[in-house]
């Protein structure tokens, strides 16, 4: 340690010794304190320090001599390279920026004199960007920028068509941004400038000191867009606007090669971007820069560092705004060959300059990287907005240039970002997007509601030819409907799309989206109190017991087979980022509760073992059986415990306990409108409790007063009558109402053993014939024979007495899925079975 | 009551001429201000060639004003055009009405054309003149003439599109002249044409969607929707209409059409189901030709009403809903009194108002009696919107004329009806269950024998099918 401190001290003293050395110590000053705490770094640091001081002093001596640096040892150089980079960048950036800004200002002034607003506009853009960067580094806004603003604003009265109006808007925006400064300046320009100088000299004394040093050293910083830095291998690379294309080509050639230092490449490109001064150059450099940023980490599994991502995002933005602002340039995936080394401009190309590249793929990539990073790190808010703005901007751009294919993709991306969000989030996103200068055609402001926005986006995609996009748009649209509790619209759309038939052949991502949509639809039905629908919808996905995997919210561990690493990796990639997750626990709660409400009355209505096999919800039954087997049941802890105990309470007719248990489940709080949902559940529990009670205890009563029932279940008398009537009508309950007495009269017939057996055997024979028919049906492909059976069935149905009317439907129901549940009941369990078995 | 009026929804799906009766009806029932209805009639007539009618309407609306001259011109034009077209058509008609020709014509249209061309120098263009003239006649209100010409045209022409168009024209003409028999015939053939178009167009649909043409499935849906609306005229005027309506509208294709594009038709479906109750429940075995669809119409309709409730509800449908889904007799009664008014105001249903009411009452009492054991007569009368006296009479009639009589007794002392329905004997249920088994097994045997004779070669691919089916189930 001591050695290190001495070393640090040395360099300090060195710097005070001579003015030449001052610059190098300036180089070193910032990183030292921060790294001083890390003893392990000290060795690097020392060498690094000496290195760069060496290099700068050498440069001082002879600029042309720089080739000599090659003789250094490789290791040393690598280290220095790593350490050097940020420092050099900071240093060169600080003074260069200022100079550059001033130069820009000058150009603008000149242009102002000759009234060339096109040039002013371009220069101003540049200036604004530079100021932006300045702010990012939390450096004060230079006074001359404000001055320029004020000057420009005051001289805005000239008339030069488009460029002028564009400029006017820009100025207005900028002025607004720096309102206070501008006012201060207008009051007293001199003081303002002085203030600024004071501020700067206090803050950036070192920088101002360096400036003369550097110019004195003869490095070519006099010219605005030209400076020298030490490239890899000690070669001095000259970045000038003339040599941009050469450098670009060099970088592109190096791209993809094995031992190319990607970070180095990015750095070079960044520098190139700084010196690029025509739109064409900028576009070219940006294209290369963005792709190399995406190249930065090659491995598929890891995600892009956030800073890199942000930088890439900014650059894509920049690219889009350049292309959008200047119609003479267009970026296309297919272009004619052109000489990469020649500067091109609208005048040389006679019209539109086409440049090879693809913005849409950048945006796709940006989005993908974003998702990937969300999979790995905590969700964060601001990037989200930024990304959304970028997408909107790109959409606006494509709309303007009317390129349909990428526009479809961009719209899809945008849709994917908003379809699963609640209104508030979408509004926030849209508000952020609204602030950008270019707006796409479809905005929240225009469509009023988020549903309107989603609708507009979807309708656009429906019209586009791409069937994959259409499918996904459709699913997103349905999802959105479901999210907004618009169950019928969502269901109708889903059914009319006929997606359920073709979804098996779709790609995995779409299947996941489909699953998500179906699940959301189930939740929607649950929220709107359509218990049976909710149960039916969620059933499919829960019977697989792989909910998480199907929704891409977690990797499934298979017990008996091991996944290959590739499979696992693919699986991991598919996972959705956290903010898009549908809470599986909530989902399970909704499913189990709706299963309970459907299943418990059914269980109560069933007397024989035989019929017990007919199960609606297998997972629920399994849980219930498991809960039944337990010797001791403690107070409920998990959601499942709650529901199981509630089910038992419901079976016993204790609806109040059931209700309390269900309502005390904590997970409901995650559901929007939790209070309303709870209320709805309480009502359903009352009704189903009444039904269960009637089924269970009917054998023990000969009459039951309706008013008693209404009191016990605290339901209005009318509802009770209605429920009982319904059960009688559907022949679930063999009873009738006595209106004058206000009671239900139960009827029972005791069957003898032989009668009972006769019934069982007739049932079985019928079942056998049915089974035969079904088997033959399948054998023959269900065409000719199927029609015939249908024919016989309808005929049969006609002939059968009313008591048996559910049968034909049951057959159809068995084929068509879970349909016609009521028909199950009407098979005649009501009055024919012996009552002795009921109590169980 | 105007909010339950469907005229506004229906008229867009009708031909201009078909709307006249609807508007005339509206003018009669005073649901809307008379002036507005007249204005609408005038606007409607202005677009047709019925200049005289338009003029008379104009005079009604603006009594003192001068009749615009455009009608005179129009009239003149119409008369001129009429003569021209008639001459063209007459040439064809002369040939066709020649008894020799009538005999020589055969089933094959192409052959007929050839024959006409060879012997009488009659080309397809000339035959099209028949169509033009028919259409023109229709446009100025000579419907029977139009029907004639369109019929002749259809017999001769081979052009598919024009034929369909002629079909529609003929149907409209028949409806407007009130010849329901021929209209029904026309309706059925038209329905067949629309339905039969589907298999052929299914193949085309793939290419059509690529070419951005209107989807054939969509156009089929459109024509079905139109047909559903037009057929209301026929079905509610033809004596057999209601059962036929149930038959048609409850078939899966039309049910789908109704559910997707015109849920308001459900009112007529529900009304027809209620009206045809007697036909369905009534004479039983004697009315054998009635299909099961009609027999269980009410149940089916109730199911549809329940699923479509979120889209469409009016007193007629909610009456059925309250009665058969909620079993809320009070609400049903309330809805019935509303429905009575709606039915009375409806163009198609107003003639059936009493019948509707009677049948609806019957439905209520039937449901009520099935659920209850002891019924207070006063209460039941109230449920049926009747006074006690009336109610008693009505109930006695019901008991007498239906099979309910066996189980129900009126206890006048306590003023109650007691219904005693002995539970179905066990042996009967066993018989019910096993009755069909032999027949079904025979059918199975026949099917197996037939498939066996088809050859073993075909069996190979078929056996793979069950596996596929199982797989899809597993995936689901």
PDB file of C-alpha atoms in Angstrom, chain A residues 217-324:
ATOM      1  CA  UNK A 217       1.508  21.076 -27.794  1.00  0.00           C
ATOM      2  CA  UNK A 218       0.546  21.362 -31.388  1.00  0.00           C
ATOM      3  CA  UNK A 219      -1.907  18.577 -31.498  1.00  0.00           C
ATOM      4  CA  UNK A 220      -4.342  19.180 -34.196  1.00  0.00           C
ATOM      5  CA  UNK A 221      -7.234  20.348 -32.114  1.00  0.00           C
ATOM      6  CA  UNK A 222      -7.431  23.704 -33.753  1.00  0.00           C
ATOM      7  CA  UNK A 223      -9.705  22.407 -36.327  1.00  0.00           C
ATOM      8  CA  UNK A 224     -13.040  21.576 -34.920  1.00  0.00           C
ATOM      9  CA  UNK A 225     -13.608  18.140 -36.213  1.00  0.00           C
ATOM     10  CA  UNK A 226     -10.097  16.868 -36.186  1.00  0.00           C
ATOM     11  CA  UNK A 227      -8.087  15.468 -33.421  1.00  0.00           C
ATOM     12  CA  UNK A 228      -5.676  12.736 -32.699  1.00  0.00           C
ATOM     13  CA  UNK A 229      -5.770   9.938 -30.300  1.00  0.00           C
ATOM     14  CA  UNK A 230      -3.667   6.934 -29.655  1.00  0.00           C
ATOM     15  CA  UNK A 231      -5.146   3.915 -31.269  1.00  0.00           C
ATOM     16  CA  UNK A 232      -4.548   0.337 -30.474  1.00  0.00           C
ATOM     17  CA  UNK A 233      -0.995  -0.675 -30.974  1.00  0.00           C
ATOM     18  CA  UNK A 234       0.165   2.804 -30.491  1.00  0.00           C
ATOM     19  CA  UNK A 235      -0.766   3.875 -33.963  1.00  0.00           C
ATOM     20  CA  UNK A 236      -2.097   7.337 -34.103  1.00  0.00           C
ATOM     21  CA  UNK A 237      -5.421   7.296 -35.828  1.00  0.00           C
ATOM     22  CA  UNK A 238      -6.518  10.321 -37.591  1.00  0.00           C
ATOM     23  CA  UNK A 239     -10.208  10.876 -37.451  1.00  0.00           C
ATOM     24  CA  UNK A 240     -11.271  13.478 -39.846  1.00  0.00           C
ATOM     25  CA  UNK A 241     -14.443  13.835 -41.738  1.00  0.00           C
ATOM     26  CA  UNK A 242     -12.564  12.993 -44.903  1.00  0.00           C
ATOM     27  CA  UNK A 243     -11.236   9.749 -43.674  1.00  0.00           C
ATOM     28  CA  UNK A 244     -14.464   8.645 -42.098  1.00  0.00           C
ATOM     29  CA  UNK A 245     -15.337   6.143 -44.746  1.00  0.00           C
ATOM     30  CA  UNK A 246     -11.947   4.565 -44.656  1.00  0.00           C
ATOM     31  CA  UNK A 247     -12.131   4.144 -40.951  1.00  0.00           C
ATOM     32  CA  UNK A 248     -15.643   2.854 -41.222  1.00  0.00           C
ATOM     33  CA  UNK A 249     -14.587   0.293 -43.695  1.00  0.00           C
ATOM     34  CA  UNK A 250     -11.730  -0.789 -41.510  1.00  0.00           C
ATOM     35  CA  UNK A 251     -14.084  -1.237 -38.625  1.00  0.00           C
ATOM     36  CA  UNK A 252     -16.524  -3.165 -40.703  1.00  0.00           C
ATOM     37  CA  UNK A 253     -13.887  -5.444 -41.974  1.00  0.00           C
ATOM     38  CA  UNK A 254     -12.748  -6.162 -38.463  1.00  0.00           C
ATOM     39  CA  UNK A 255     -16.260  -6.877 -37.397  1.00  0.00           C
ATOM     40  CA  UNK A 256     -16.941 -10.464 -36.646  1.00  0.00           C
ATOM     41  CA  UNK A 257     -13.283 -11.434 -36.645  1.00  0.00           C
ATOM     42  CA  UNK A 258     -12.212 -13.479 -33.753  1.00  0.00           C
ATOM     43  CA  UNK A 259      -9.917 -11.264 -31.811  1.00  0.00           C
ATOM     44  CA  UNK A 260     -11.430  -7.944 -32.575  1.00  0.00           C
ATOM     45  CA  UNK A 261     -11.823  -5.895 -29.479  1.00  0.00           C
ATOM     46  CA  UNK A 262     -15.460  -4.952 -29.621  1.00  0.00           C
ATOM     47  CA  UNK A 263     -15.178  -2.224 -27.054  1.00  0.00           C
ATOM     48  CA  UNK A 264     -12.412  -0.662 -29.067  1.00  0.00           C
ATOM     49  CA  UNK A 265     -14.526  -0.757 -32.152  1.00  0.00           C
ATOM     50  CA  UNK A 266     -17.379   0.939 -30.440  1.00  0.00           C
ATOM     51  CA  UNK A 267     -15.060   3.615 -29.203  1.00  0.00           C
ATOM     52  CA  UNK A 268     -13.703   4.294 -32.636  1.00  0.00           C
ATOM     53  CA  UNK A 269     -17.164   4.510 -34.024  1.00  0.00           C
ATOM     54  CA  UNK A 270     -18.223   6.895 -31.324  1.00  0.00           C
ATOM     55  CA  UNK A 271     -15.365   9.141 -32.211  1.00  0.00           C
ATOM     56  CA  UNK A 272     -16.225   8.873 -35.842  1.00  0.00           C
ATOM     57  CA  UNK A 273     -19.728   9.913 -35.038  1.00  0.00           C
ATOM     58  CA  UNK A 274     -18.446  12.998 -33.359  1.00  0.00           C
ATOM     59  CA  UNK A 275     -16.570  14.119 -36.396  1.00  0.00           C
ATOM     60  CA  UNK A 276     -19.117  13.119 -38.968  1.00  0.00           C
ATOM     61  CA  UNK A 277     -20.678  16.261 -40.252  1.00  0.00           C
ATOM     62  CA  UNK A 278     -22.978  15.416 -43.095  1.00  0.00           C
ATOM     63  CA  UNK A 279     -26.172  13.501 -42.748  1.00  0.00           C
ATOM     64  CA  UNK A 280     -24.842  10.808 -44.976  1.00  0.00           C
ATOM     65  CA  UNK A 281     -21.797  10.299 -42.847  1.00  0.00           C
ATOM     66  CA  UNK A 282     -23.808  10.301 -39.712  1.00  0.00           C
ATOM     67  CA  UNK A 283     -26.197   7.743 -41.001  1.00  0.00           C
ATOM     68  CA  UNK A 284     -23.430   5.492 -42.104  1.00  0.00           C
ATOM     69  CA  UNK A 285     -21.592   5.759 -38.839  1.00  0.00           C
ATOM     70  CA  UNK A 286     -24.701   5.282 -36.795  1.00  0.00           C
ATOM     71  CA  UNK A 287     -25.637   2.175 -38.706  1.00  0.00           C
ATOM     72  CA  UNK A 288     -22.255   0.688 -38.032  1.00  0.00           C
ATOM     73  CA  UNK A 289     -22.194   1.841 -34.456  1.00  0.00           C
ATOM     74  CA  UNK A 290     -25.545   0.406 -33.540  1.00  0.00           C
ATOM     75  CA  UNK A 291     -24.800  -2.946 -35.026  1.00  0.00           C
ATOM     76  CA  UNK A 292     -21.500  -3.106 -33.238  1.00  0.00           C
ATOM     77  CA  UNK A 293     -23.202  -2.249 -29.996  1.00  0.00           C
ATOM     78  CA  UNK A 294     -25.473  -5.153 -30.478  1.00  0.00           C
ATOM     79  CA  UNK A 295     -22.487  -7.256 -31.287  1.00  0.00           C
ATOM     80  CA  UNK A 296     -20.904  -6.348 -28.018  1.00  0.00           C
ATOM     81  CA  UNK A 297     -21.889  -9.418 -26.171  1.00  0.00           C
ATOM     82  CA  UNK A 298     -22.067 -12.346 -28.408  1.00  0.00           C
ATOM     83  CA  UNK A 299     -23.372 -14.949 -26.044  1.00  0.00           C
ATOM     84  CA  UNK A 300     -27.051 -15.613 -26.385  1.00  0.00           C
ATOM     85  CA  UNK A 301     -27.743 -16.221 -22.756  1.00  0.00           C
ATOM     86  CA  UNK A 302     -26.492 -13.041 -21.184  1.00  0.00           C
ATOM     87  CA  UNK A 303     -28.043  -9.682 -21.682  1.00  0.00           C
ATOM     88  CA  UNK A 304     -26.665  -6.388 -22.816  1.00  0.00           C
ATOM     89  CA  UNK A 305     -25.318  -4.065 -20.149  1.00  0.00           C
ATOM     90  CA  UNK A 306     -27.776  -1.309 -19.423  1.00  0.00           C
ATOM     91  CA  UNK A 307     -25.458   1.521 -20.400  1.00  0.00           C
ATOM     92  CA  UNK A 308     -24.779  -0.026 -23.737  1.00  0.00           C
ATOM     93  CA  UNK A 309     -28.430  -0.556 -24.279  1.00  0.00           C
ATOM     94  CA  UNK A 310     -29.223   3.015 -23.449  1.00  0.00           C
ATOM     95  CA  UNK A 311     -26.533   4.239 -25.770  1.00  0.00           C
ATOM     96  CA  UNK A 312     -27.822   2.044 -28.533  1.00  0.00           C
ATOM     97  CA  UNK A 313     -31.311   3.274 -27.915  1.00  0.00           C
ATOM     98  CA  UNK A 314     -30.193   6.872 -28.135  1.00  0.00           C
ATOM     99  CA  UNK A 315     -28.425   6.182 -31.339  1.00  0.00           C
ATOM    100  CA  UNK A 316     -31.372   4.479 -32.924  1.00  0.00           C
ATOM    101  CA  UNK A 317     -33.392   7.504 -31.967  1.00  0.00           C
ATOM    102  CA  UNK A 318     -30.847   9.741 -33.530  1.00  0.00           C
ATOM    103  CA  UNK A 319     -30.790   7.688 -36.662  1.00  0.00           C
ATOM    104  CA  UNK A 320     -34.529   7.753 -36.999  1.00  0.00           C
ATOM    105  CA  UNK A 321     -34.690  11.455 -36.447  1.00  0.00           C
ATOM    106  CA  UNK A 322     -32.025  12.116 -39.045  1.00  0.00           C
ATOM    107  CA  UNK A 323     -33.729  10.010 -41.611  1.00  0.00           C
ATOM    108  CA  UNK A 324     -37.121  11.355 -40.722  1.00  0.00           C
TER     109      UNK A 324
END
